PDB file of C-alpha atoms in Angstrom:
ATOM      1  CA  MET A 120     229.685 278.032 199.838  1.00 35.00           C
ATOM      2  CA  GLY A 121     226.401 276.931 201.824  1.00 35.00           C
ATOM      3  CA  GLU A 122     223.373 278.712 201.039  1.00 33.00           C
ATOM      4  CA  GLU A 123     223.629 279.808 204.778  1.00 34.00           C
ATOM      5  CA  ASN A 124     226.789 281.880 203.906  1.00 36.00           C
ATOM      6  CA  VAL A 125     225.010 284.171 201.067  1.00 32.00           C
ATOM      7  CA  ARG A 126     223.953 287.548 202.224  1.00 35.00           C
ATOM      8  CA  LEU A 127     221.538 289.363 200.055  1.00 33.00           C
ATOM      9  CA  LEU A 128     222.481 293.098 200.107  1.00 36.00           C
ATOM     10  CA  PRO A 129     220.210 296.078 199.140  1.00 38.00           C
ATOM     11  CA  SER A 130     221.283 297.047 195.333  1.00 35.00           C
ATOM     12  CA  ARG A 131     221.974 300.550 196.741  1.00 35.00           C
ATOM     13  CA  GLU A 132     224.644 299.786 199.410  1.00 39.00           C
ATOM     14  CA  LYS A 133     227.950 300.189 197.120  1.00 40.00           C
ATOM     15  CA  ARG A 134     230.759 298.196 198.603  1.00 46.00           C
ATOM     16  CA  LYS A 135     234.549 299.538 198.441  1.00 51.00           C
ATOM     17  CA  MET A 136     236.130 295.908 197.746  1.00 50.00           C
ATOM     18  CA  PRO A 137     235.082 294.885 194.430  1.00 44.00           C
ATOM     19  CA  SER A 138     238.023 292.956 193.710  1.00 45.00           C
ATOM     20  CA  MET A 139     236.856 290.501 196.966  1.00 47.00           C
ATOM     21  CA  ALA A 140     235.260 287.966 194.827  1.00 75.00           C
ATOM     22  CA  HIS A 141     236.898 285.024 195.682  1.00 95.00           C
ATOM     23  CA  PRO A 142     236.586 284.037 199.359  1.00 96.00           C
ATOM     24  CA  LEU A 143     240.259 283.921 199.953  1.00 98.00           C
ATOM     25  CA  ASP A 144     240.876 287.697 199.216  1.00 97.00           C
ATOM     26  CA  ASN A 145     239.476 288.372 202.792  1.00 97.00           C
ATOM     27  CA  PRO A 146     240.072 284.424 204.474  1.00 98.00           C
ATOM     28  CA  ALA A 147     239.420 285.274 208.294  1.00 98.00           C
ATOM     29  CA  TRP A 148     236.133 286.934 207.056  1.00 98.00           C
ATOM     30  CA  THR A 149     235.383 284.237 205.167  1.00 98.00           C
ATOM     31  CA  ALA A 150     236.258 281.234 207.631  1.00 98.00           C
ATOM     32  CA  LEU A 151     234.535 282.842 210.469  1.00 98.00           C
ATOM     33  CA  ARG A 152     230.878 283.817 208.554  1.00 97.00           C
ATOM     34  CA  THR A 153     231.357 279.557 207.432  1.00 97.00           C
ATOM     35  CA  VAL A 154     233.356 276.679 208.594  1.00 98.00           C
ATOM     36  CA  GLN A 155     234.470 278.537 211.992  1.00 98.00           C
ATOM     37  CA  SER A 156     231.491 280.512 212.975  1.00 98.00           C
ATOM     38  CA  HIS A 157     231.716 278.932 216.540  1.00 98.00           C
ATOM     39  CA  LEU A 158     234.911 280.909 216.734  1.00 98.00           C
ATOM     40  CA  ALA A 159     233.859 284.199 216.040  1.00 98.00           C
ATOM     41  CA  ARG A 160     233.663 287.096 218.222  1.00 98.00           C
ATOM     42  CA  GLY A 161     231.682 290.387 217.365  1.00 97.00           C
ATOM     43  CA  GLU A 162     228.802 290.894 214.751  1.00 89.00           C
ATOM     44  CA  GLY A 163     227.630 292.464 212.248  1.00 93.00           C
ATOM     45  CA  ARG A 164     229.995 293.918 209.842  1.00 97.00           C
ATOM     46  CA  ALA A 165     233.081 292.976 211.468  1.00 98.00           C
ATOM     47  CA  LEU A 166     234.582 289.587 213.655  1.00 98.00           C
ATOM     48  CA  ARG A 167     237.579 288.191 215.103  1.00 98.00           C
ATOM     49  CA  TYR A 168     238.607 285.353 216.261  1.00 98.00           C
ATOM     50  CA  ASP A 169     238.319 283.961 219.931  1.00 98.00           C
ATOM     51  CA  GLY A 170     241.663 285.164 221.478  1.00 97.00           C
ATOM     52  CA  ASP A 171     242.312 281.859 222.582  1.00 98.00           C
ATOM     53  CA  TYR A 172     242.832 280.632 219.420  1.00 98.00           C
ATOM     54  CA  ALA A 173     244.096 283.015 216.892  1.00 98.00           C
ATOM     55  CA  ILE A 174     244.249 286.885 216.689  1.00 98.00           C
ATOM     56  CA  PHE A 175     243.161 287.279 213.043  1.00 98.00           C
ATOM     57  CA  ALA A 176     240.220 290.073 212.813  1.00 98.00           C
ATOM     58  CA  ALA A 177     238.294 290.933 209.627  1.00 98.00           C
ATOM     59  CA  ALA A 178     235.962 293.640 208.207  1.00 98.00           C
ATOM     60  CA  GLU A 179     232.795 292.449 205.545  1.00 97.00           C
ATOM     61  CA  ASP A 180     234.413 295.376 203.359  1.00 96.00           C
ATOM     62  CA  HIS A 181     236.261 298.681 203.418  1.00 96.00           C
ATOM     63  CA  SER A 182     232.886 300.544 203.681  1.00 96.00           C
ATOM     64  CA  SER A 183     232.848 303.503 206.112  1.00 97.00           C
ATOM     65  CA  GLN A 184     230.227 301.098 208.185  1.00 97.00           C
ATOM     66  CA  SER A 185     232.497 298.047 208.571  1.00 97.00           C
ATOM     67  CA  LEU A 186     235.548 300.253 208.999  1.00 98.00           C
ATOM     68  CA  GLU A 187     233.974 301.457 211.876  1.00 98.00           C
ATOM     69  CA  ALA A 188     232.606 298.142 213.072  1.00 98.00           C
ATOM     70  CA  LEU A 189     236.389 297.092 212.967  1.00 98.00           C
ATOM     71  CA  GLY A 190     237.364 299.860 215.390  1.00 98.00           C
ATOM     72  CA  SER A 191     234.817 299.473 217.788  1.00 97.00           C
ATOM     73  CA  LEU A 192     235.974 295.663 218.071  1.00 98.00           C
ATOM     74  CA  VAL A 193     239.693 296.043 218.234  1.00 98.00           C
ATOM     75  CA  GLY A 194     238.835 298.929 220.544  1.00 97.00           C
ATOM     76  CA  GLY A 195     237.059 296.467 222.684  1.00 96.00           C
ATOM     77  CA  THR A 196     238.836 293.430 222.642  1.00 97.00           C
ATOM     78  CA  GLY A 197     242.714 294.548 221.876  1.00 97.00           C
ATOM     79  CA  PRO A 198     245.360 293.929 218.787  1.00 98.00           C
ATOM     80  CA  ALA A 199     244.265 292.183 215.906  1.00 98.00           C
ATOM     81  CA  ILE A 200     246.170 291.023 212.727  1.00 98.00           C
ATOM     82  CA  VAL A 201     244.174 291.974 209.666  1.00 98.00           C
ATOM     83  CA  LEU A 202     244.903 289.762 206.619  1.00 97.00           C
ATOM     84  CA  ALA A 203     243.371 290.326 203.279  1.00 95.00           C
ATOM     85  CA  ARG A 204     244.048 291.157 199.402  1.00 96.00           C
ATOM     86  CA  GLU A 205     243.351 294.774 199.734  1.00 91.00           C
ATOM     87  CA  ALA A 206     245.533 297.134 201.638  1.00 94.00           C
ATOM     88  CA  LEU A 207     243.312 298.323 204.879  1.00 96.00           C
ATOM     89  CA  PRO A 208     242.235 302.055 205.089  1.00 97.00           C
ATOM     90  CA  PRO A 209     242.420 304.086 208.177  1.00 97.00           C
ATOM     91  CA  VAL A 210     240.391 302.720 210.682  1.00 98.00           C
ATOM     92  CA  PRO A 211     238.579 304.695 213.446  1.00 97.00           C
ATOM     93  CA  GLY A 212     239.771 304.280 217.047  1.00 97.00           C
ATOM     94  CA  THR A 213     242.736 302.321 216.008  1.00 98.00           C
ATOM     95  CA  CYS A 214     246.745 302.578 215.174  1.00 97.00           C
ATOM     96  CA  VAL A 215     248.664 300.392 213.052  1.00 98.00           C
ATOM     97  CA  GLU A 216     251.552 299.015 214.512  1.00 97.00           C
ATOM     98  CA  LYS A 217     252.866 297.456 211.433  1.00 96.00           C
ATOM     99  CA  THR A 218     252.384 296.256 207.793  1.00 97.00           C
ATOM    100  CA  ARG A 219     254.137 293.642 205.895  1.00 97.00           C
ATOM    101  CA  LEU A 220     253.607 292.658 202.464  1.00 98.00           C
ATOM    102  CA  GLY A 221     252.666 288.717 202.270  1.00 98.00           C
ATOM    103  CA  VAL A 222     251.998 286.156 199.529  1.00 98.00           C
ATOM    104  CA  GLN A 223     249.002 283.711 199.172  1.00 98.00           C
ATOM    105  CA  MET A 224     249.755 280.472 197.833  1.00 98.00           C
ATOM    106  CA  ILE A 225     247.366 277.523 197.168  1.00 98.00           C
ATOM    107  CA  ALA A 226     247.914 273.802 196.281  1.00 96.00           C
ATOM    108  CA  GLU A 227     245.952 272.637 193.142  1.00 87.00           C
ATOM    109  CA  ALA A 228     248.646 269.716 192.480  1.00 90.00           C
ATOM    110  CA  LEU A 229     250.450 268.356 195.185  1.00 92.00           C
ATOM    111  CA  ALA A 230     254.143 267.263 194.450  1.00 88.00           C
ATOM    112  CA  ARG A 231     255.747 264.373 196.633  1.00 76.00           C
ATOM    113  CA  PRO A 232     258.123 264.961 198.605  1.00 66.00           C
ATOM    114  CA  ARG A 233     260.070 262.691 201.249  1.00 66.00           C
ATOM    115  CA  THR A 234     257.932 261.083 203.255  1.00 71.00           C
ATOM    116  CA  VAL A 235     257.799 260.500 207.265  1.00 74.00           C
ATOM    117  CA  SER A 236     256.104 257.706 208.509  1.00 69.00           C
ATOM    118  CA  ASP A 237     256.459 258.076 211.916  1.00 84.00           C
ATOM    119  CA  PHE A 238     254.637 261.377 212.731  1.00 91.00           C
ATOM    120  CA  ALA A 239     252.163 261.452 215.467  1.00 91.00           C
ATOM    121  CA  ALA A 240     248.867 262.779 215.581  1.00 91.00           C
ATOM    122  CA  PHE A 241     248.324 265.423 218.592  1.00 93.00           C
ATOM    123  CA  THR A 242     245.486 265.324 221.229  1.00 91.00           C
ATOM    124  CA  ASP A 243     245.287 267.998 224.105  1.00 94.00           C
ATOM    125  CA  ALA A 244     247.771 266.555 226.610  1.00 95.00           C
ATOM    126  CA  ASP A 245     250.397 267.703 223.757  1.00 96.00           C
ATOM    127  CA  ALA A 246     249.334 271.426 223.634  1.00 97.00           C
ATOM    128  CA  PRO A 247     251.949 272.602 226.217  1.00 97.00           C
ATOM    129  CA  ASP A 248     254.508 270.958 223.866  1.00 97.00           C
ATOM    130  CA  MET A 249     252.979 272.624 220.716  1.00 98.00           C
ATOM    131  CA  LEU A 250     253.153 275.996 222.121  1.00 97.00           C
ATOM    132  CA  ALA A 251     256.307 275.671 223.796  1.00 98.00           C
ATOM    133  CA  LEU A 252     257.774 275.323 220.046  1.00 98.00           C
ATOM    134  CA  ALA A 253     255.635 277.474 218.063  1.00 98.00           C
ATOM    135  CA  THR A 254     256.734 280.181 221.005  1.00 97.00           C
ATOM    136  CA  LEU A 255     260.469 279.208 220.213  1.00 97.00           C
ATOM    137  CA  THR A 256     260.503 279.240 216.489  1.00 97.00           C
ATOM    138  CA  GLU A 257     257.492 281.566 215.725  1.00 94.00           C
ATOM    139  CA  PRO A 258     256.167 280.489 212.374  1.00 94.00           C
ATOM    140  CA  GLY A 259     253.069 282.758 213.373  1.00 92.00           C
ATOM    141  CA  PRO A 260     250.572 283.596 216.026  1.00 95.00           C
ATOM    142  CA  PHE A 261     250.194 280.290 218.161  1.00 97.00           C
ATOM    143  CA  PHE A 262     247.747 280.509 221.609  1.00 97.00           C
ATOM    144  CA  SER A 263     246.611 278.014 223.937  1.00 96.00           C
ATOM    145  CA  ARG A 264     243.895 276.723 221.528  1.00 97.00           C
ATOM    146  CA  THR A 265     245.350 277.334 218.478  1.00 98.00           C
ATOM    147  CA  HIS A 266     245.637 273.594 217.944  1.00 97.00           C
ATOM    148  CA  ARG A 267     242.316 273.132 218.428  1.00 97.00           C
ATOM    149  CA  LEU A 268     241.438 274.858 215.026  1.00 98.00           C
ATOM    150  CA  GLY A 269     242.387 271.911 213.010  1.00 97.00           C
ATOM    151  CA  ASP A 270     244.323 268.470 212.857  1.00 96.00           C
ATOM    152  CA  PHE A 271     247.861 268.937 213.910  1.00 97.00           C
ATOM    153  CA  ILE A 272     250.971 266.381 213.594  1.00 97.00           C
ATOM    154  CA  GLY A 273     254.284 266.251 214.404  1.00 97.00           C
ATOM    155  CA  VAL A 274     257.594 264.341 214.585  1.00 96.00           C
ATOM    156  CA  LYS A 275     258.532 263.476 218.388  1.00 95.00           C
ATOM    157  CA  ILE A 276     262.044 261.854 218.901  1.00 94.00           C
ATOM    158  CA  ASP A 277     262.918 259.994 222.481  1.00 94.00           C
ATOM    159  CA  GLY A 278     259.344 261.697 223.883  1.00 93.00           C
ATOM    160  CA  ARG A 279     260.537 265.326 222.466  1.00 95.00           C
ATOM    161  CA  LEU A 280     258.405 266.816 219.773  1.00 97.00           C
ATOM    162  CA  VAL A 281     260.518 268.323 217.458  1.00 97.00           C
ATOM    163  CA  ALA A 282     258.473 269.605 214.346  1.00 97.00           C
ATOM    164  CA  MET A 283     254.808 269.975 213.665  1.00 97.00           C
ATOM    165  CA  ALA A 284     252.375 271.450 211.162  1.00 97.00           C
ATOM    166  CA  GLY A 285     248.527 271.530 211.030  1.00 98.00           C
ATOM    167  CA  GLU A 286     245.587 273.912 209.739  1.00 98.00           C
ATOM    168  CA  ARG A 287     244.328 277.376 210.663  1.00 98.00           C
ATOM    169  CA  MET A 288     241.613 279.287 209.031  1.00 98.00           C
ATOM    170  CA  LYS A 289     238.955 277.174 207.567  1.00 98.00           C
ATOM    171  CA  PRO A 290     237.107 279.306 204.591  1.00 98.00           C
ATOM    172  CA  ALA A 291     234.391 276.429 203.198  1.00 96.00           C
ATOM    173  CA  GLY A 292     235.972 274.835 200.862  1.00 97.00           C
ATOM    174  CA  PHE A 293     239.373 275.433 201.831  1.00 98.00           C
ATOM    175  CA  THR A 294     241.987 274.829 204.821  1.00 98.00           C
ATOM    176  CA  GLU A 295     245.195 276.868 205.419  1.00 98.00           C
ATOM    177  CA  VAL A 296     248.485 274.734 206.430  1.00 98.00           C
ATOM    178  CA  SER A 297     249.948 276.540 209.188  1.00 97.00           C
ATOM    179  CA  GLY A 298     251.765 276.015 212.584  1.00 97.00           C
ATOM    180  CA  VAL A 299     254.803 274.887 210.456  1.00 97.00           C
ATOM    181  CA  CYS A 300     257.804 274.603 212.433  1.00 97.00           C
ATOM    182  CA  THR A 301     261.084 272.577 213.432  1.00 97.00           C
ATOM    183  CA  HIS A 302     263.188 272.909 216.483  1.00 98.00           C
ATOM    184  CA  PRO A 303     266.797 274.559 215.746  1.00 97.00           C
ATOM    185  CA  ASP A 304     268.385 271.448 216.572  1.00 97.00           C
ATOM    186  CA  PHE A 305     266.552 269.165 213.930  1.00 96.00           C
ATOM    187  CA  ARG A 306     266.216 271.140 210.748  1.00 95.00           C
ATOM    188  CA  GLY A 307     267.874 270.064 207.463  1.00 93.00           C
ATOM    189  CA  HIS A 308     266.034 266.994 207.686  1.00 92.00           C
ATOM    190  CA  GLY A 309     263.141 267.654 206.072  1.00 91.00           C
ATOM    191  CA  TYR A 310     260.407 267.177 208.644  1.00 94.00           C
ATOM    192  CA  ALA A 311     258.931 270.561 207.943  1.00 93.00           C
ATOM    193  CA  GLY A 312     257.883 269.377 204.192  1.00 93.00           C
ATOM    194  CA  ALA A 313     257.270 266.441 204.721  1.00 93.00           C
ATOM    195  CA  LEU A 314     254.453 267.155 207.489  1.00 95.00           C
ATOM    196  CA  MET A 315     253.500 269.808 205.165  1.00 96.00           C
ATOM    197  CA  HIS A 316     252.515 267.412 202.433  1.00 94.00           C
ATOM    198  CA  VAL A 317     250.605 264.989 204.975  1.00 94.00           C
ATOM    199  CA  VAL A 318     248.338 268.016 206.402  1.00 96.00           C
ATOM    200  CA  ALA A 319     247.721 269.074 202.686  1.00 96.00           C
ATOM    201  CA  GLU A 320     246.991 265.508 201.496  1.00 95.00           C
ATOM    202  CA  ARG A 321     244.296 265.331 204.194  1.00 95.00           C
ATOM    203  CA  ILE A 322     243.124 268.537 203.404  1.00 97.00           C
ATOM    204  CA  VAL A 323     242.758 267.470 199.556  1.00 96.00           C
ATOM    205  CA  ALA A 324     240.981 264.070 200.489  1.00 95.00           C
ATOM    206  CA  ARG A 325     238.308 265.789 202.303  1.00 96.00           C
ATOM    207  CA  GLY A 326     237.999 267.746 198.968  1.00 97.00           C
ATOM    208  CA  GLU A 327     239.135 270.946 199.999  1.00 97.00           C
ATOM    209  CA  THR A 328     241.813 273.193 198.733  1.00 98.00           C
ATOM    210  CA  PRO A 329     245.082 273.613 200.603  1.00 98.00           C
ATOM    211  CA  PHE A 330     246.203 277.275 200.857  1.00 98.00           C
ATOM    212  CA  LEU A 331     248.716 279.146 203.148  1.00 98.00           C
ATOM    213  CA  HIS A 332     250.813 282.558 203.821  1.00 98.00           C
ATOM    214  CA  ALA A 333     254.173 283.587 203.889  1.00 97.00           C
ATOM    215  CA  TYR A 334     255.904 286.828 203.770  1.00 97.00           C
ATOM    216  CA  ALA A 335     256.692 288.156 200.193  1.00 97.00           C
ATOM    217  CA  ASP A 336     260.146 288.863 201.717  1.00 97.00           C
ATOM    218  CA  ASN A 337     260.698 284.932 202.813  1.00 95.00           C
ATOM    219  CA  ASP A 338     262.070 283.101 199.346  1.00 96.00           C
ATOM    220  CA  GLY A 339     263.524 280.030 201.549  1.00 93.00           C
ATOM    221  CA  ALA A 340     259.933 279.257 202.493  1.00 94.00           C
ATOM    222  CA  ILE A 341     258.051 280.368 199.339  1.00 96.00           C
ATOM    223  CA  ALA A 342     260.562 277.924 197.642  1.00 95.00           C
ATOM    224  CA  LEU A 343     259.753 275.606 199.832  1.00 93.00           C
ATOM    225  CA  TYR A 344     256.441 275.633 199.402  1.00 96.00           C
ATOM    226  CA  GLU A 345     256.519 275.749 195.333  1.00 96.00           C
ATOM    227  CA  ALA A 346     258.236 272.295 195.714  1.00 94.00           C
ATOM    228  CA  LEU A 347     255.377 270.875 197.360  1.00 95.00           C
ATOM    229  CA  GLY A 348     253.005 272.142 194.772  1.00 96.00           C
ATOM    230  CA  PHE A 349     251.993 275.455 196.141  1.00 97.00           C
ATOM    231  CA  ARG A 350     251.944 278.491 193.589  1.00 97.00           C
ATOM    232  CA  GLN A 351     251.114 281.896 194.205  1.00 98.00           C
ATOM    233  CA  ARG A 352     247.902 283.257 193.962  1.00 98.00           C
ATOM    234  CA  CYS A 353     248.020 286.468 194.898  1.00 98.00           C
ATOM    235  CA  GLY A 354     249.970 289.339 197.142  1.00 98.00           C
ATOM    236  CA  MET A 355     248.418 289.797 200.638  1.00 98.00           C
ATOM    237  CA  VAL A 356     248.723 292.943 202.918  1.00 98.00           C
ATOM    238  CA  VAL A 357     249.392 291.896 206.973  1.00 98.00           C
ATOM    239  CA  THR A 358     248.086 295.039 209.137  1.00 98.00           C
ATOM    240  CA  VAL A 359     248.623 294.709 212.475  1.00 98.00           C
ATOM    241  CA  LEU A 360     246.008 296.946 214.093  1.00 98.00           C
ATOM    242  CA  ALA A 361     246.139 297.940 218.213  1.00 98.00           C
ATOM    243  CA  PRO A 362     243.660 300.380 220.073  1.00 97.00           C
ATOM    244  CA  ALA A 363     244.480 303.917 219.920  1.00 95.00           C
ATOM    245  CA  ALA A 364     244.787 304.454 223.143  1.00 77.00           C
ATOM    246  CA  SER A 365     247.172 301.932 223.784  1.00 56.00           C
ATOM    247  CA  ALA A 366     249.529 303.963 221.303  1.00 50.00           C
ATOM    248  CA  SER A 367     249.542 307.069 223.850  1.00 48.00           C
ATOM    249  CA  ALA A 368     249.464 305.093 226.772  1.00 49.00           C
TER     250      ALA A 368
END
């Protein structure tokens, strides 16, 4: 990470997340403090993405000050997903709507799958079709400007978007492969793996390391990612937070 991303802390202040030494242990925080800082909403110890782009939020650590900041941020802006290596302690002013276990995978050496040569790069004009495909297939949270988080490519057949893959979180030195989906009518052709390989290959060409996330029980997806050259780096905890008031509303 660049020098602008280093924050010196008073020696007397003790953090409660000592294991979070790797930038991917808290990827949204790292991304919002570095490459994607222009998309950050909030300040101080808690940040989240602009809601038109992503629903992820993060606290700097698990100190009481950071958790209070996260609670205030969620209370003022609405539900958020916290994705981190460490389980999230209770956050003041919020309720937990869902918690699931996930895995984080990185690719240090890419395998070579079947190639796809007729993929298309997207522009803003493709945004409605991308959102429609993501809404249908549910590859993960996808919003009106998610396609602007990074480069997306896809396969079109007779002008119809049938598969896509792209980039999401960008902690300095890393880029997440995300938004991978295929229309149900066109599955079984290897589009997802081929598009993912192109996206990951471009990330590597920029001198960055591709990474991604999957739910821990999604054996099929994990097997595909391993075939592409990704390996499991660590477990992750996915926590969906909402303002506490919404639970009693």
